Amino acid sequence: MSQTLGVCGGDACMRNTRIPIWELVSFHRLGMNESRLLYNYATLTASDLANAWAYAAAFPDAIEIAIRENDED
């Protein structure tokens, strides 16, 4: 995971990508399974998703805020 000011609004992203963790969590909550996520995000691995879920579990408030802010857009 990485967070860089000015990249993806400063939200945590998957390593070496501009894929925000909150986006993966949001799609997963909407019913997209891991196989489909890996298909849609071909650069990610199963290990990347496991890391994303671990990050989301460690920082639930940040994920919720990011989802809420991006749902409003």
Coordinates of C-alpha atoms in Angstrom, one line a residue:
M1 CA 0.0 0.0 0.0
S2 CA 1.1 3.5 -0.6
Q3 CA -0.3 7.0 0.1
T4 CA 1.0 10.0 -1.8
L5 CA -0.3 13.5 -1.5
G6 CA -1.7 14.4 -4.9
V7 CA -2.2 10.9 -6.1
C8 CA -5.7 9.5 -6.0
G9 CA -6.7 12.3 -3.6
G10 CA -4.1 11.1 -1.1
D11 CA -6.1 7.8 -0.5
A12 CA -4.2 4.6 0.1
C13 CA -3.5 2.7 -3.2
M14 CA -2.3 -0.7 -4.2
R15 CA 1.5 -0.7 -4.6
N16 CA 2.8 0.7 -7.8
T17 CA -0.8 1.5 -9.1
R18 CA -3.4 4.2 -8.8
I19 CA -6.0 1.7 -7.6
P20 CA -7.4 3.0 -4.3
I21 CA -8.1 0.5 -1.6
W22 CA -11.5 2.0 -0.9
E23 CA -12.5 1.3 -4.5
L24 CA -11.7 -2.4 -4.2
V25 CA -13.6 -2.6 -0.8
S26 CA -16.6 -0.8 -2.3
F27 CA -16.8 -3.2 -5.3
H28 CA -16.4 -6.2 -3.0
R29 CA -19.2 -4.9 -0.8
L30 CA -21.4 -4.6 -3.9
G31 CA -20.9 -8.3 -4.5
M32 CA -17.9 -8.5 -6.8
N33 CA -16.0 -11.6 -5.8
E34 CA -12.2 -11.8 -5.8
S35 CA -12.0 -13.6 -9.1
R36 CA -13.9 -10.8 -10.8
L37 CA -11.8 -8.2 -9.1
L38 CA -8.6 -9.9 -10.3
Y39 CA -10.1 -10.1 -13.8
N40 CA -11.0 -6.4 -13.8
Y41 CA -7.7 -5.4 -12.3
A42 CA -5.4 -7.6 -14.2
T43 CA -2.2 -6.1 -12.6
L44 CA -3.3 -7.3 -9.1
T45 CA -2.7 -10.7 -7.5
A46 CA -4.6 -12.6 -4.9
S47 CA -1.9 -11.6 -2.4
D48 CA -2.6 -7.9 -3.3
L49 CA -6.3 -8.4 -2.5
A50 CA -5.4 -10.1 0.8
N51 CA -3.2 -7.0 1.6
A52 CA -6.0 -4.7 0.6
W53 CA -8.5 -6.5 3.0
A54 CA -5.9 -6.4 5.8
Y55 CA -5.4 -2.6 5.2
A56 CA -9.2 -2.1 5.2
A57 CA -9.5 -4.0 8.5
A58 CA -6.7 -2.0 10.1
F59 CA -8.0 1.4 8.9
P60 CA -11.8 1.0 8.7
D61 CA -12.6 4.7 9.4
A62 CA -10.3 5.9 6.6
I63 CA -11.9 3.5 4.2
E64 CA -15.4 4.5 5.2
I65 CA -14.7 8.2 4.8
A66 CA -13.1 7.6 1.4
I67 CA -16.1 5.6 0.2
R68 CA -18.5 8.1 1.5
E69 CA -16.6 11.0 -0.1
N70 CA -16.4 9.3 -3.4
D71 CA -20.1 8.2 -3.4
E72 CA -21.0 11.9 -3.1
D73 CA -19.1 12.8 -6.3

